[in-house]
Structures are given as structure tokens and as C-alpha cells.
């Protein structure tokens, strides 16, 4: 015996299924619509790509950072070299002035005394010369003349120092001396060459006279 379903119940079931399907389709459409609208209404702004400037409107050449740095280094080096040269010149002048103040009178007396001296003089064994460091003399060629009175009486000394080139030619002569030196005492005047640094010169004890 076959059971028959009331026709009203079957129609109601089909209606519910149809409504569910339509609701699903409507939701999908709504999601698609929401997704599309969300992309357009996100509120984010996109800046347009900047365009390159028109180089034809520029004039001249842009400075090179490397060239500018190099020029700065060169200028600084020149300034330093100039300052160093001035410093050396000042030091040389100061050294020469300090020596001249102490020895000018003795030098004149020594030169006058040695005019009539033949040969190397009678006191070369009592005199020795030693070169001074150029760092100490401001770059000048100078020698310390050590005069020691090896006698038992007070005495004065006159010394001639020649500055020679590599060929042995005398380029410059300086005179120093010591006045009234006690027995056993020592004096240390300085003989300074005023010639240029080049060519290099060598100091030589030419004469030493005790009087």
C-alpha cells in the first residue's frame, strides 16, 4: 500500500528550497558587489610618477663633489706649506739675531786679528767645530765653535771658519772669537752661513789664533 504525501506539503518544501537558492545567489552577488566597491572606495591616493626636468633649460655644468674636495685639499696644502715656510724663515731670522747679538763684537776683533796671521795660526789644537741640527737653527747651516784655553794664562782667541762647496771652493767665510778667556775655561760661539741651502756646503776650521 503506497503512502501519498499531501500535495500541500510537497509544494511547501519546494518553495523553501527555491527561497534558499535565491538567498544564496543574492548573497554571492552582494559579496561581489562589496568586493568591487571596496576596491574603488578604499580612500588610498596614488601619486602620479614625477616627470624628469627639462635639461635644455639648465645652463653651465654642475660642480663635481670630487673636484671640489680635491681643490679644497690643494688649497689647504698650499696654505700649510706657505705657513711652514714663513715659520722656518722666522725661526732662522730669530736664531741668527740671537747669535749675532752675542758675537758681533768678538767677530770684528777676530777678523782684524787674523789679517796678519800666516798659515792656520797657533791655536788650532784648542779649537773644535761641530755642526748644529738645522731644526735648531731654523734651517741655517751653522757650526758650534768650541774654544778651550789650554794654557795657564788668560788669553783671547780669533777663529776663521770657511764654508766650502763639494769642490773645496770657499763660498763664504765667518769669524768668531773669545775675549779674555780664563785658563781651562771654554767659550762656544756659533758661526753661521748665510748662503742658500743649495748647493750644500761644508764648514772647515781655517785659522785659530791665540793672542
Backbone as JSON Lines, residues from 0, in Angstrom:
{"i":0,"aa":"X","n":[0.86,-1.17,0.0],"ca":[0.0,0.0,0.0],"c":[0.89,1.21,0.0]}
{"i":1,"aa":"X","n":[0.66,2.05,-0.92],"ca":[1.53,3.23,-1.08],"c":[0.94,4.4,-0.38]}
{"i":2,"aa":"X","n":[1.99,5.11,0.45],"ca":[1.55,6.3,1.17],"c":[1.67,7.48,0.26]}
{"i":3,"aa":"X","n":[0.75,8.35,0.24],"ca":[0.74,9.53,-0.63],"c":[0.97,10.76,0.24]}
{"i":4,"aa":"X","n":[1.84,11.53,-0.21],"ca":[2.19,12.76,0.54],"c":[1.24,13.83,0.15]}
{"i":5,"aa":"X","n":[0.78,14.54,1.11],"ca":[-0.16,15.6,0.76],"c":[0.5,16.58,-0.17]}
{"i":6,"aa":"X","n":[-0.22,17.04,-1.15],"ca":[0.33,17.95,-2.17],"c":[0.74,19.27,-1.58]}
{"i":7,"aa":"X","n":[0.08,19.68,-0.49],"ca":[0.43,20.96,0.12],"c":[1.81,20.92,0.73]}
{"i":8,"aa":"X","n":[2.11,19.76,1.33],"ca":[3.45,19.62,1.97],"c":[4.54,19.63,0.95]}
{"i":9,"aa":"X","n":[4.39,19.0,-0.21],"ca":[5.42,18.97,-1.27],"c":[5.67,20.33,-1.84]}
{"i":10,"aa":"X","n":[4.59,21.07,-2.02],"ca":[4.78,22.41,-2.57],"c":[5.53,23.3,-1.58]}
{"i":11,"aa":"X","n":[5.25,23.11,-0.32],"ca":[5.94,23.94,0.7],"c":[7.42,23.64,0.74]}
{"i":12,"aa":"X","n":[7.79,22.39,0.63],"ca":[9.22,22.01,0.65],"c":[9.95,22.59,-0.54]}
{"i":13,"aa":"X","n":[9.29,22.5,-1.74],"ca":[9.96,23.07,-2.93],"c":[10.11,24.57,-2.81]}
{"i":14,"aa":"X","n":[9.17,25.22,-2.18],"ca":[9.23,26.67,-2.02],"c":[10.4,27.07,-1.12]}
{"i":15,"aa":"X","n":[10.61,26.24,-0.06],"ca":[11.72,26.57,0.86],"c":[13.07,26.41,0.16]}
{"i":16,"aa":"X","n":[13.18,25.34,-0.7],"ca":[14.44,25.12,-1.4],"c":[14.7,26.24,-2.39]}
{"i":17,"aa":"X","n":[13.68,26.68,-3.06],"ca":[13.83,27.77,-4.04],"c":[14.24,29.06,-3.35]}
{"i":18,"aa":"X","n":[13.64,29.33,-2.2],"ca":[13.97,30.56,-1.46],"c":[15.41,30.54,-0.97]}
{"i":19,"aa":"X","n":[15.87,29.35,-0.52],"ca":[17.26,29.21,-0.04],"c":[18.24,29.45,-1.17]}
{"i":20,"aa":"X","n":[17.92,28.92,-2.37],"ca":[18.8,29.09,-3.53],"c":[18.88,30.55,-3.92]}
{"i":21,"aa":"X","n":[17.73,31.21,-3.94],"ca":[17.73,32.65,-4.29],"c":[18.5,33.47,-3.27]}
{"i":22,"aa":"X","n":[18.37,33.1,-2.01],"ca":[19.1,33.83,-0.96],"c":[20.61,33.68,-1.13]}
{"i":23,"aa":"X","n":[20.99,32.42,-1.5],"ca":[22.43,32.17,-1.71],"c":[22.96,32.99,-2.86]}
{"i":24,"aa":"X","n":[22.21,33.01,-3.99],"ca":[22.64,33.79,-5.16],"c":[22.7,35.26,-4.83]}
{"i":25,"aa":"X","n":[21.73,35.72,-4.07],"ca":[21.71,37.14,-3.71],"c":[22.91,37.5,-2.85]}
{"i":26,"aa":"X","n":[23.27,36.65,-1.93],"ca":[24.44,36.91,-1.04],"c":[25.72,36.94,-1.82]}
{"i":27,"aa":"X","n":[25.83,35.96,-2.81],"ca":[27.04,35.95,-3.64],"c":[27.17,37.22,-4.43]}
{"i":28,"aa":"X","n":[26.04,37.66,-4.98],"ca":[26.07,38.91,-5.75],"c":[26.46,40.07,-4.86]}
{"i":29,"aa":"X","n":[25.9,40.03,-3.64],"ca":[26.23,41.11,-2.7],"c":[27.71,41.12,-2.37]}
{"i":30,"aa":"X","n":[28.29,39.92,-2.19],"ca":[29.74,39.84,-1.89],"c":[30.57,40.38,-3.03]}
{"i":31,"aa":"X","n":[30.16,40.0,-4.26],"ca":[30.91,40.51,-5.42],"c":[30.82,42.0,-5.48]}
{"i":32,"aa":"X","n":[29.63,42.52,-5.23],"ca":[29.42,43.96,-5.28],"c":[30.23,44.64,-4.2]}
{"i":33,"aa":"X","n":[30.25,44.08,-2.99],"ca":[31.02,44.67,-1.89],"c":[32.49,44.68,-2.18]}
{"i":34,"aa":"X","n":[32.98,43.56,-2.76],"ca":[34.4,43.48,-3.07],"c":[34.79,44.52,-4.09]}
{"i":35,"aa":"X","n":[33.95,44.7,-5.11],"ca":[34.25,45.67,-6.15],"c":[34.21,47.08,-5.62]}
{"i":36,"aa":"X","n":[33.18,47.38,-4.8],"ca":[33.05,48.72,-4.27],"c":[34.17,49.03,-3.31]}
{"i":37,"aa":"X","n":[34.62,48.03,-2.54],"ca":[35.7,48.24,-1.59],"c":[36.96,48.67,-2.29]}
{"i":38,"aa":"X","n":[37.25,48.12,-3.47],"ca":[38.45,48.49,-4.21],"c":[38.41,49.91,-4.67]}
{"i":39,"aa":"X","n":[37.21,50.39,-5.03],"ca":[37.1,51.73,-5.58],"c":[37.03,52.79,-4.5]}
{"i":40,"aa":"X","n":[36.53,52.4,-3.29],"ca":[36.3,53.39,-2.26],"c":[37.25,53.24,-1.08]}
{"i":41,"aa":"X","n":[38.45,52.67,-1.33],"ca":[39.39,52.43,-0.23],"c":[39.92,53.72,0.36]}
{"i":42,"aa":"X","n":[39.86,54.82,-0.38],"ca":[40.33,56.1,0.14],"c":[41.81,56.33,-0.09]}
{"i":43,"aa":"X","n":[42.63,55.33,-0.57],"ca":[44.07,55.5,-0.79],"c":[44.3,56.33,-2.04]}
{"i":44,"aa":"X","n":[45.25,57.25,-1.97],"ca":[45.56,58.11,-3.11],"c":[46.87,57.67,-3.72]}
{"i":45,"aa":"X","n":[46.98,57.66,-5.0],"ca":[48.2,57.24,-5.72],"c":[48.8,58.47,-6.39]}
{"i":46,"aa":"X","n":[50.06,58.79,-6.02],"ca":[50.72,59.96,-6.61],"c":[51.19,59.64,-8.01]}
{"i":47,"aa":"X","n":[50.99,60.54,-8.9],"ca":[51.46,60.3,-10.28],"c":[52.97,60.26,-10.33]}
{"i":48,"aa":"X","n":[53.58,59.51,-11.2],"ca":[55.04,59.4,-11.35],"c":[55.62,60.75,-11.78]}
{"i":49,"aa":"X","n":[56.66,61.24,-11.05],"ca":[57.23,62.55,-11.43],"c":[57.9,62.47,-12.78]}
{"i":50,"aa":"X","n":[57.83,63.55,-13.47],"ca":[58.47,63.62,-14.8],"c":[59.84,64.24,-14.67]}
{"i":51,"aa":"X","n":[60.79,63.79,-15.47],"ca":[62.16,64.3,-15.44],"c":[62.19,65.75,-15.88]}
{"i":52,"aa":"X","n":[63.05,66.6,-15.23],"ca":[63.12,68.01,-15.62],"c":[63.69,68.15,-17.02]}
{"i":53,"aa":"X","n":[63.34,69.22,-17.64],"ca":[63.82,69.51,-18.99],"c":[65.23,70.05,-18.9]}
{"i":54,"aa":"X","n":[66.22,69.22,-19.23],"ca":[67.63,69.61,-19.09],"c":[68.02,70.74,-20.03]}
{"i":55,"aa":"X","n":[67.22,70.96,-21.07],"ca":[67.58,72.02,-22.01],"c":[67.45,73.4,-21.37]}
{"i":56,"aa":"X","n":[66.74,73.48,-20.21],"ca":[66.58,74.77,-19.55],"c":[67.72,75.07,-18.61]}
{"i":57,"aa":"X","n":[68.63,74.07,-18.38],"ca":[69.76,74.28,-17.49],"c":[70.9,74.97,-18.23]}
{"i":58,"aa":"X","n":[71.71,75.75,-17.5],"ca":[72.9,76.37,-18.09],"c":[74.1,76.04,-17.24]}
{"i":59,"aa":"X","n":[75.29,75.98,-17.83],"ca":[76.5,75.67,-17.09],"c":[76.63,74.2,-16.81]}
{"i":60,"aa":"X","n":[77.63,73.86,-15.98],"ca":[77.91,72.48,-15.63],"c":[77.81,72.32,-14.13]}
{"i":61,"aa":"X","n":[77.15,71.3,-13.68],"ca":[77.02,71.06,-12.24],"c":[78.39,70.77,-11.65]}
{"i":62,"aa":"X","n":[78.71,71.35,-10.48],"ca":[80.03,71.12,-9.88],"c":[80.19,69.69,-9.44]}
{"i":63,"aa":"X","n":[81.38,69.17,-9.6],"ca":[81.69,67.81,-9.17],"c":[82.11,67.83,-7.72]}
{"i":64,"aa":"X","n":[81.49,66.97,-6.89],"ca":[81.83,66.91,-5.47],"c":[83.29,66.51,-5.28]}
{"i":65,"aa":"X","n":[83.74,65.57,-6.12],"ca":[85.13,65.12,-6.01],"c":[86.1,66.23,-6.37]}
{"i":66,"aa":"X","n":[85.77,66.97,-7.43],"ca":[86.65,68.07,-7.85],"c":[86.71,69.14,-6.77]}
{"i":67,"aa":"X","n":[85.56,69.43,-6.17],"ca":[85.52,70.45,-5.12],"c":[86.36,70.02,-3.93]}
{"i":68,"aa":"X","n":[86.24,68.74,-3.55],"ca":[87.03,68.23,-2.43],"c":[88.52,68.29,-2.74]}
{"i":69,"aa":"X","n":[88.88,67.93,-3.98],"ca":[90.29,67.96,-4.38],"c":[90.85,69.37,-4.33]}
{"i":70,"aa":"X","n":[90.06,70.33,-4.82],"ca":[90.51,71.73,-4.81],"c":[90.7,72.22,-3.38]}
{"i":71,"aa":"X","n":[89.8,71.78,-2.49],"ca":[89.91,72.18,-1.09],"c":[91.18,71.63,-0.45]}
{"i":72,"aa":"X","n":[91.5,70.38,-0.77],"ca":[92.72,69.76,-0.23],"c":[93.96,70.48,-0.74]}
{"i":73,"aa":"X","n":[93.97,70.83,-2.04],"ca":[95.12,71.52,-2.62],"c":[95.3,72.89,-1.98]}
{"i":74,"aa":"X","n":[94.19,73.62,-1.82],"ca":[94.28,74.94,-1.19],"c":[94.79,74.84,0.23]}
{"i":75,"aa":"X","n":[94.32,73.82,0.95],"ca":[94.76,73.63,2.33],"c":[96.25,73.3,2.38]}
{"i":76,"aa":"X","n":[96.72,72.45,1.43],"ca":[98.13,72.08,1.4],"c":[99.0,73.29,1.09]}
{"i":77,"aa":"X","n":[98.53,74.13,0.15],"ca":[99.3,75.34,-0.19],"c":[99.39,76.29,1.0]}
{"i":78,"aa":"X","n":[98.29,76.44,1.69],"ca":[98.28,77.32,2.85],"c":[99.21,76.79,3.93]}
{"i":79,"aa":"X","n":[99.2,75.46,4.13],"ca":[100.08,74.86,5.14],"c":[101.54,75.02,4.77]}
{"i":80,"aa":"X","n":[101.85,74.83,3.47],"ca":[103.23,74.97,3.01],"c":[103.7,76.4,3.18]}
{"i":81,"aa":"X","n":[102.84,77.36,2.86],"ca":[103.19,78.76,2.99],"c":[103.43,79.12,4.45]}
{"i":82,"aa":"X","n":[102.55,78.61,5.32],"ca":[102.7,78.88,6.75],"c":[103.98,78.26,7.29]}
{"i":83,"aa":"X","n":[104.29,77.03,6.8],"ca":[105.51,76.36,7.25],"c":[106.75,77.13,6.8]}
{"i":84,"aa":"X","n":[106.74,77.6,5.54],"ca":[107.88,78.37,5.02],"c":[108.07,79.65,5.82]}
{"i":85,"aa":"X","n":[106.97,80.32,6.14],"ca":[107.05,81.55,6.93],"c":[107.59,81.26,8.32]}
{"i":86,"aa":"X","n":[107.15,80.13,8.88],"ca":[107.61,79.76,10.22],"c":[109.11,79.47,10.23]}
{"i":87,"aa":"X","n":[109.58,78.74,9.2],"ca":[111.01,78.42,9.1],"c":[111.83,79.69,8.93]}
{"i":88,"aa":"X","n":[111.36,80.61,8.08],"ca":[112.07,81.86,7.84],"c":[112.16,82.68,9.13]}
{"i":89,"aa":"X","n":[111.05,82.72,9.86],"ca":[111.03,83.46,11.12],"c":[111.99,82.84,12.13]}
{"i":90,"aa":"X","n":[112.0,81.5,12.18],"ca":[112.89,80.81,13.12],"c":[114.35,81.06,12.77]}
{"i":91,"aa":"X","n":[114.68,81.06,11.46],"ca":[116.05,81.32,11.03],"c":[116.49,82.72,11.4]}
{"i":92,"aa":"X","n":[115.6,83.68,11.17],"ca":[115.93,85.08,11.49],"c":[116.12,85.26,12.99]}
{"i":93,"aa":"X","n":[115.26,84.61,13.76],"ca":[115.36,84.71,15.22],"c":[116.67,84.11,15.73]}
{"i":94,"aa":"X","n":[117.03,82.93,15.18],"ca":[118.27,82.29,15.6],"c":[119.48,83.15,15.24]}
{"i":95,"aa":"X","n":[119.51,83.65,14.0],"ca":[120.64,84.47,13.55],"c":[120.76,85.74,14.39]}
{"i":96,"aa":"X","n":[119.62,86.34,14.71],"ca":[119.65,87.57,15.5],"c":[120.19,87.31,16.91]}
{"i":97,"aa":"X","n":[119.79,86.19,17.51],"ca":[120.25,85.89,18.86],"c":[121.76,85.62,18.88]}
{"i":98,"aa":"X","n":[122.25,84.96,17.85],"ca":[123.69,84.68,17.77],"c":[124.47,85.95,17.49]}
{"i":99,"aa":"X","n":[123.98,86.75,16.55],"ca":[124.69,87.97,16.16],"c":[124.82,88.93,17.33]}
{"i":100,"aa":"X","n":[123.79,89.03,18.16],"ca":[123.83,89.94,19.29],"c":[124.97,89.59,20.25]}
{"i":101,"aa":"X","n":[125.28,88.3,20.37],"ca":[126.32,87.85,21.3],"c":[127.72,87.86,20.7]}
{"i":102,"aa":"X","n":[127.84,87.78,19.39],"ca":[129.15,87.54,18.79],"c":[129.63,88.64,17.84]}
{"i":103,"aa":"X","n":[128.83,89.66,17.56],"ca":[129.21,90.67,16.56],"c":[130.54,91.35,16.93]}
{"i":104,"aa":"X","n":[130.65,91.78,18.17],"ca":[131.88,92.49,18.58],"c":[133.08,91.56,18.52]}
{"i":105,"aa":"X","n":[132.94,90.33,19.01],"ca":[134.06,89.38,19.0],"c":[134.45,89.0,17.58]}
{"i":106,"aa":"X","n":[133.47,88.95,16.67],"ca":[133.75,88.6,15.27],"c":[134.62,89.67,14.6]}
{"i":107,"aa":"X","n":[134.32,90.94,14.84],"ca":[135.11,92.01,14.26],"c":[136.55,91.99,14.78]}
{"i":108,"aa":"X","n":[136.66,91.75,16.08],"ca":[138.0,91.68,16.67],"c":[138.78,90.5,16.1]}
{"i":109,"aa":"X","n":[138.1,89.36,15.92],"ca":[138.77,88.17,15.39],"c":[139.21,88.39,13.95]}
{"i":110,"aa":"X","n":[138.38,89.0,13.14],"ca":[138.74,89.25,11.73],"c":[139.95,90.17,11.64]}
{"i":111,"aa":"X","n":[139.97,91.2,12.48],"ca":[141.11,92.14,12.48],"c":[142.39,91.43,12.92]}
{"i":112,"aa":"X","n":[142.3,90.55,13.91],"ca":[143.48,89.85,14.43],"c":[144.05,88.86,13.41]}
{"i":113,"aa":"X","n":[143.19,88.24,12.62],"ca":[143.64,87.2,11.69],"c":[144.17,87.75,10.35]}
{"i":114,"aa":"X","n":[144.06,89.04,10.14],"ca":[144.52,89.61,8.87],"c":[146.01,89.37,8.64]}
{"i":115,"aa":"X","n":[146.78,89.43,9.68],"ca":[148.23,89.29,9.53],"c":[148.76,87.91,9.94]}
{"i":116,"aa":"X","n":[147.86,86.97,10.16],"ca":[148.27,85.63,10.57],"c":[148.55,84.78,9.33]}
{"i":117,"aa":"X","n":[149.72,84.19,9.3],"ca":[150.11,83.32,8.2],"c":[149.8,81.86,8.58]}
{"i":118,"aa":"X","n":[149.35,81.1,7.6],"ca":[149.06,79.7,7.88],"c":[147.76,79.55,8.67]}
{"i":119,"aa":"X","n":[147.72,78.5,9.46],"ca":[146.49,78.18,10.2],"c":[146.46,78.77,11.61]}
{"i":120,"aa":"X","n":[147.53,79.42,12.06],"ca":[147.56,80.03,13.38],"c":[148.16,79.12,14.44]}
{"i":121,"aa":"X","n":[148.24,79.64,15.67],"ca":[148.92,78.91,16.75],"c":[147.97,78.21,17.72]}
{"i":122,"aa":"X","n":[146.67,78.18,17.41],"ca":[145.73,77.63,18.4],"c":[144.72,76.65,17.81]}
{"i":123,"aa":"X","n":[145.07,76.02,16.69],"ca":[144.1,75.08,16.1],"c":[143.84,73.88,17.01]}
{"i":124,"aa":"X","n":[144.79,73.52,17.86],"ca":[144.61,72.39,18.77],"c":[143.66,72.73,19.92]}
{"i":125,"aa":"X","n":[143.35,74.01,20.07],"ca":[142.48,74.43,21.16],"c":[141.06,74.76,20.67]}
{"i":126,"aa":"X","n":[140.82,74.46,19.39],"ca":[139.52,74.8,18.79],"c":[138.96,73.57,18.08]}
{"i":127,"aa":"X","n":[137.66,73.35,18.21],"ca":[136.96,72.27,17.51],"c":[135.6,72.8,17.04]}
{"i":128,"aa":"X","n":[135.16,72.33,15.87],"ca":[133.85,72.78,15.36],"c":[132.91,71.58,15.23]}
{"i":129,"aa":"X","n":[131.64,71.84,15.52],"ca":[130.61,70.8,15.44],"c":[129.36,71.39,14.79]}
{"i":130,"aa":"X","n":[128.82,70.68,13.79],"ca":[127.61,71.16,13.12],"c":[126.39,71.1,14.03]}
{"i":131,"aa":"X","n":[125.52,72.1,13.91],"ca":[124.29,72.15,14.68],"c":[123.12,71.63,13.84]}
{"i":132,"aa":"X","n":[122.15,70.95,14.45],"ca":[120.98,70.46,13.7],"c":[120.21,71.63,13.08]}
{"i":133,"aa":"X","n":[119.79,71.46,11.83],"ca":[119.05,72.53,11.15],"c":[117.71,72.81,11.83]}
{"i":134,"aa":"X","n":[117.16,71.8,12.49],"ca":[115.91,72.02,13.22],"c":[116.1,73.03,14.35]}
{"i":135,"aa":"X","n":[117.32,73.12,14.84],"ca":[117.63,74.04,15.93],"c":[118.0,75.43,15.42]}
{"i":136,"aa":"X","n":[118.46,75.5,14.18],"ca":[118.93,76.77,13.63],"c":[117.95,77.42,12.65]}
{"i":137,"aa":"X","n":[116.73,76.88,12.56],"ca":[115.77,77.43,11.63],"c":[116.12,77.12,10.18]}
{"i":138,"aa":"X","n":[116.88,76.03,9.96],"ca":[117.23,75.62,8.61],"c":[118.57,76.15,8.13]}
{"i":139,"aa":"X","n":[119.22,77.0,8.92],"ca":[120.51,77.56,8.52],"c":[121.65,76.57,8.77]}
{"i":140,"aa":"X","n":[122.71,76.69,7.97],"ca":[123.91,75.91,8.2],"c":[124.74,76.66,9.24]}
{"i":141,"aa":"X","n":[124.94,76.02,10.38],"ca":[125.67,76.68,11.47],"c":[126.53,75.65,12.2]}
{"i":142,"aa":"X","n":[127.66,76.14,12.74],"ca":[128.55,75.25,13.5],"c":[128.87,75.88,14.84]}
{"i":143,"aa":"X","n":[128.96,75.02,15.84],"ca":[129.38,75.45,17.16],"c":[130.91,75.4,17.21]}
{"i":144,"aa":"X","n":[131.53,76.52,17.57],"ca":[132.99,76.6,17.63],"c":[133.4,76.55,19.11]}
{"i":145,"aa":"X","n":[133.95,75.42,19.52],"ca":[134.35,75.23,20.91],"c":[135.82,75.66,21.08]}
{"i":146,"aa":"X","n":[136.03,76.72,21.87],"ca":[137.37,77.26,22.11],"c":[137.73,77.0,23.57]}
{"i":147,"aa":"X","n":[138.8,76.27,23.8],"ca":[139.22,75.95,25.16],"c":[140.63,76.49,25.4]}
{"i":148,"aa":"X","n":[140.77,77.31,26.45],"ca":[142.08,77.86,26.8],"c":[142.87,76.8,27.55]}
{"i":149,"aa":"X","n":[143.82,76.21,26.85],"ca":[144.61,75.13,27.44],"c":[145.91,75.62,28.06]}
{"i":150,"aa":"X","n":[146.06,76.92,28.12],"ca":[147.26,77.48,28.72],"c":[147.0,77.81,30.2]}
{"i":151,"aa":"X","n":[148.04,78.34,30.88],"ca":[147.9,78.7,32.29],"c":[147.7,80.2,32.47]}
{"i":152,"aa":"X","n":[147.43,80.9,31.37],"ca":[147.21,82.34,31.44],"c":[145.93,82.74,30.7]}
{"i":153,"aa":"X","n":[145.39,83.87,31.08],"ca":[144.23,84.4,30.37],"c":[144.64,84.72,28.94]}
{"i":154,"aa":"X","n":[143.73,84.42,27.99],"ca":[144.05,84.66,26.58],"c":[142.78,84.95,25.77]}
{"i":155,"aa":"X","n":[142.98,85.6,24.62],"ca":[141.88,85.84,23.68],"c":[142.12,85.01,22.43]}
{"i":156,"aa":"X","n":[141.05,84.7,21.72],"ca":[141.17,83.82,20.55],"c":[140.4,84.4,19.36]}
{"i":157,"aa":"X","n":[140.98,84.17,18.19],"ca":[140.34,84.56,16.93],"c":[140.27,83.32,16.05]}
{"i":158,"aa":"X","n":[139.07,83.04,15.49],"ca":[138.88,81.82,14.7],"c":[138.22,82.17,13.36]}
{"i":159,"aa":"X","n":[138.74,81.53,12.3],"ca":[138.15,81.69,10.97],"c":[137.55,80.35,10.52]}
{"i":160,"aa":"X","n":[136.29,80.4,10.11],"ca":[135.6,79.2,9.61],"c":[135.23,79.44,8.15]}
{"i":161,"aa":"X","n":[135.68,78.55,7.28],"ca":[135.35,78.64,5.85],"c":[134.24,77.65,5.51]}
{"i":162,"aa":"X","n":[133.3,78.08,4.69],"ca":[132.24,77.2,4.2],"c":[132.55,76.89,2.73]}
{"i":163,"aa":"X","n":[132.77,75.61,2.45],"ca":[133.22,75.19,1.12],"c":[132.16,74.35,0.42]}
{"i":164,"aa":"X","n":[132.19,74.41,-0.93],"ca":[131.28,73.56,-1.71],"c":[131.91,72.18,-1.91]}
{"i":165,"aa":"X","n":[131.28,71.34,-2.71],"ca":[131.76,69.97,-2.9],"c":[133.1,69.91,-3.62]}
{"i":166,"aa":"X","n":[133.49,71.0,-4.3],"ca":[134.78,71.04,-5.0],"c":[135.89,71.62,-4.12]}
{"i":167,"aa":"X","n":[135.56,71.98,-2.89],"ca":[136.55,72.54,-1.99],"c":[136.75,74.04,-2.15]}
{"i":168,"aa":"X","n":[135.89,74.67,-2.94],"ca":[135.98,76.11,-3.13],"c":[135.31,76.84,-1.97]}
{"i":169,"aa":"X","n":[135.99,77.85,-1.44],"ca":[135.45,78.62,-0.33],"c":[134.35,79.55,-0.85]}
{"i":170,"aa":"X","n":[133.14,79.32,-0.37],"ca":[131.99,80.12,-0.78],"c":[131.73,81.25,0.2]}
{"i":171,"aa":"X","n":[132.04,81.03,1.45],"ca":[131.75,82.01,2.49],"c":[132.72,81.84,3.66]}
{"i":172,"aa":"X","n":[133.05,82.94,4.31],"ca":[133.95,82.9,5.47],"c":[133.31,83.64,6.64]}
{"i":173,"aa":"X","n":[133.42,83.04,7.83],"ca":[132.9,83.67,9.03],"c":[133.99,83.7,10.1]}
{"i":174,"aa":"X","n":[133.93,84.75,10.95],"ca":[134.91,84.91,12.01],"c":[134.19,84.93,13.36]}
{"i":175,"aa":"X","n":[134.76,84.21,14.31],"ca":[134.25,84.23,15.69],"c":[135.45,84.32,16.62]}
{"i":176,"aa":"X","n":[135.18,84.61,17.88],"ca":[136.29,84.72,18.81],"c":[135.85,84.67,20.25]}
{"i":177,"aa":"X","n":[136.8,84.72,21.15],"ca":[136.55,84.74,22.59],"c":[137.53,85.72,23.21]}
{"i":178,"aa":"X","n":[137.03,86.58,24.05],"ca":[137.85,87.61,24.68],"c":[138.15,87.25,26.13]}
{"i":179,"aa":"X","n":[139.44,87.39,26.49],"ca":[139.88,87.23,27.88],"c":[139.36,85.94,28.51]}
{"i":180,"aa":"X","n":[139.66,84.83,27.88],"ca":[139.22,83.52,28.37],"c":[140.17,83.03,29.46]}
{"i":181,"aa":"X","n":[139.64,82.68,30.6],"ca":[140.46,82.22,31.73],"c":[141.07,80.85,31.42]}
{"i":182,"aa":"X","n":[142.2,80.52,32.07],"ca":[142.82,79.21,31.85],"c":[141.85,78.07,32.16]}
{"i":183,"aa":"X","n":[141.79,77.1,31.25],"ca":[140.91,75.95,31.44],"c":[139.44,76.21,31.1]}
{"i":184,"aa":"X","n":[139.09,77.46,30.83],"ca":[137.7,77.79,30.51],"c":[137.41,77.58,29.04]}
{"i":185,"aa":"X","n":[136.11,77.52,28.75],"ca":[135.68,77.23,27.38],"c":[134.62,78.24,26.91]}
{"i":186,"aa":"X","n":[134.75,78.64,25.65],"ca":[133.75,79.5,25.01],"c":[133.19,78.76,23.8]}
{"i":187,"aa":"X","n":[131.92,79.03,23.48],"ca":[131.28,78.31,22.37],"c":[130.49,79.27,21.46]}
{"i":188,"aa":"X","n":[131.19,80.11,20.73],"ca":[130.48,80.96,19.76],"c":[129.97,80.12,18.58]}
{"i":189,"aa":"X","n":[129.07,80.71,17.8],"ca":[128.46,80.0,16.66],"c":[128.79,80.74,15.37]}
{"i":190,"aa":"X","n":[129.23,79.99,14.36],"ca":[129.48,80.54,13.03],"c":[128.33,80.11,12.12]}
{"i":191,"aa":"X","n":[127.69,81.1,11.48],"ca":[126.51,80.82,10.66],"c":[126.75,81.19,9.21]}
{"i":192,"aa":"X","n":[126.42,80.27,8.31],"ca":[126.48,80.55,6.88],"c":[125.18,81.22,6.45]}
{"i":193,"aa":"X","n":[125.3,82.27,5.62],"ca":[124.11,82.94,5.1],"c":[123.84,82.54,3.65]}
{"i":194,"aa":"X","n":[124.55,81.55,3.15],"ca":[124.37,81.1,1.77],"c":[123.1,80.28,1.65]}
{"i":195,"aa":"X","n":[122.55,80.14,0.43],"ca":[121.35,79.31,0.22],"c":[121.59,77.87,0.64]}
{"i":196,"aa":"X","n":[120.48,77.15,0.85],"ca":[120.58,75.75,1.27],"c":[121.3,74.91,0.22]}
{"i":197,"aa":"X","n":[121.05,75.21,-1.04],"ca":[121.7,74.51,-2.14],"c":[122.61,75.48,-2.89]}
{"i":198,"aa":"X","n":[123.82,75.05,-3.3],"ca":[124.38,73.72,-3.05],"c":[124.82,73.56,-1.6]}
{"i":199,"aa":"X","n":[124.9,72.33,-1.16],"ca":[125.28,72.04,0.22],"c":[126.74,72.43,0.45]}
{"i":200,"aa":"X","n":[126.98,73.06,1.6],"ca":[128.33,73.5,1.96],"c":[128.83,72.72,3.17]}
{"i":201,"aa":"X","n":[130.14,72.72,3.32],"ca":[130.79,72.06,4.46],"c":[131.65,73.06,5.19]}
{"i":202,"aa":"X","n":[131.52,73.08,6.52],"ca":[132.31,74.01,7.34],"c":[133.7,73.42,7.62]}
{"i":203,"aa":"X","n":[134.73,74.29,7.56],"ca":[136.1,73.84,7.84],"c":[136.81,74.89,8.69]}
{"i":204,"aa":"X","n":[137.53,74.41,9.7],"ca":[138.34,75.3,10.53],"c":[139.55,75.76,9.73]}
{"i":205,"aa":"X","n":[139.59,77.02,9.38],"ca":[140.67,77.54,8.53],"c":[141.84,78.1,9.36]}
{"i":206,"aa":"X","n":[141.51,78.9,10.39],"ca":[142.55,79.52,11.22],"c":[142.09,79.63,12.67]}
{"i":207,"aa":"X","n":[143.01,79.55,13.61],"ca":[142.73,79.78,15.01],"c":[143.97,80.41,15.65]}
{"i":208,"aa":"X","n":[143.83,81.59,16.16],"ca":[144.97,82.31,16.72],"c":[144.7,82.72,18.17]}
{"i":209,"aa":"X","n":[145.68,82.42,19.03],"ca":[145.61,82.85,20.43],"c":[146.47,84.12,20.57]}
{"i":210,"aa":"X","n":[145.97,85.12,21.27],"ca":[146.75,86.35,21.4],"c":[146.51,86.98,22.77]}
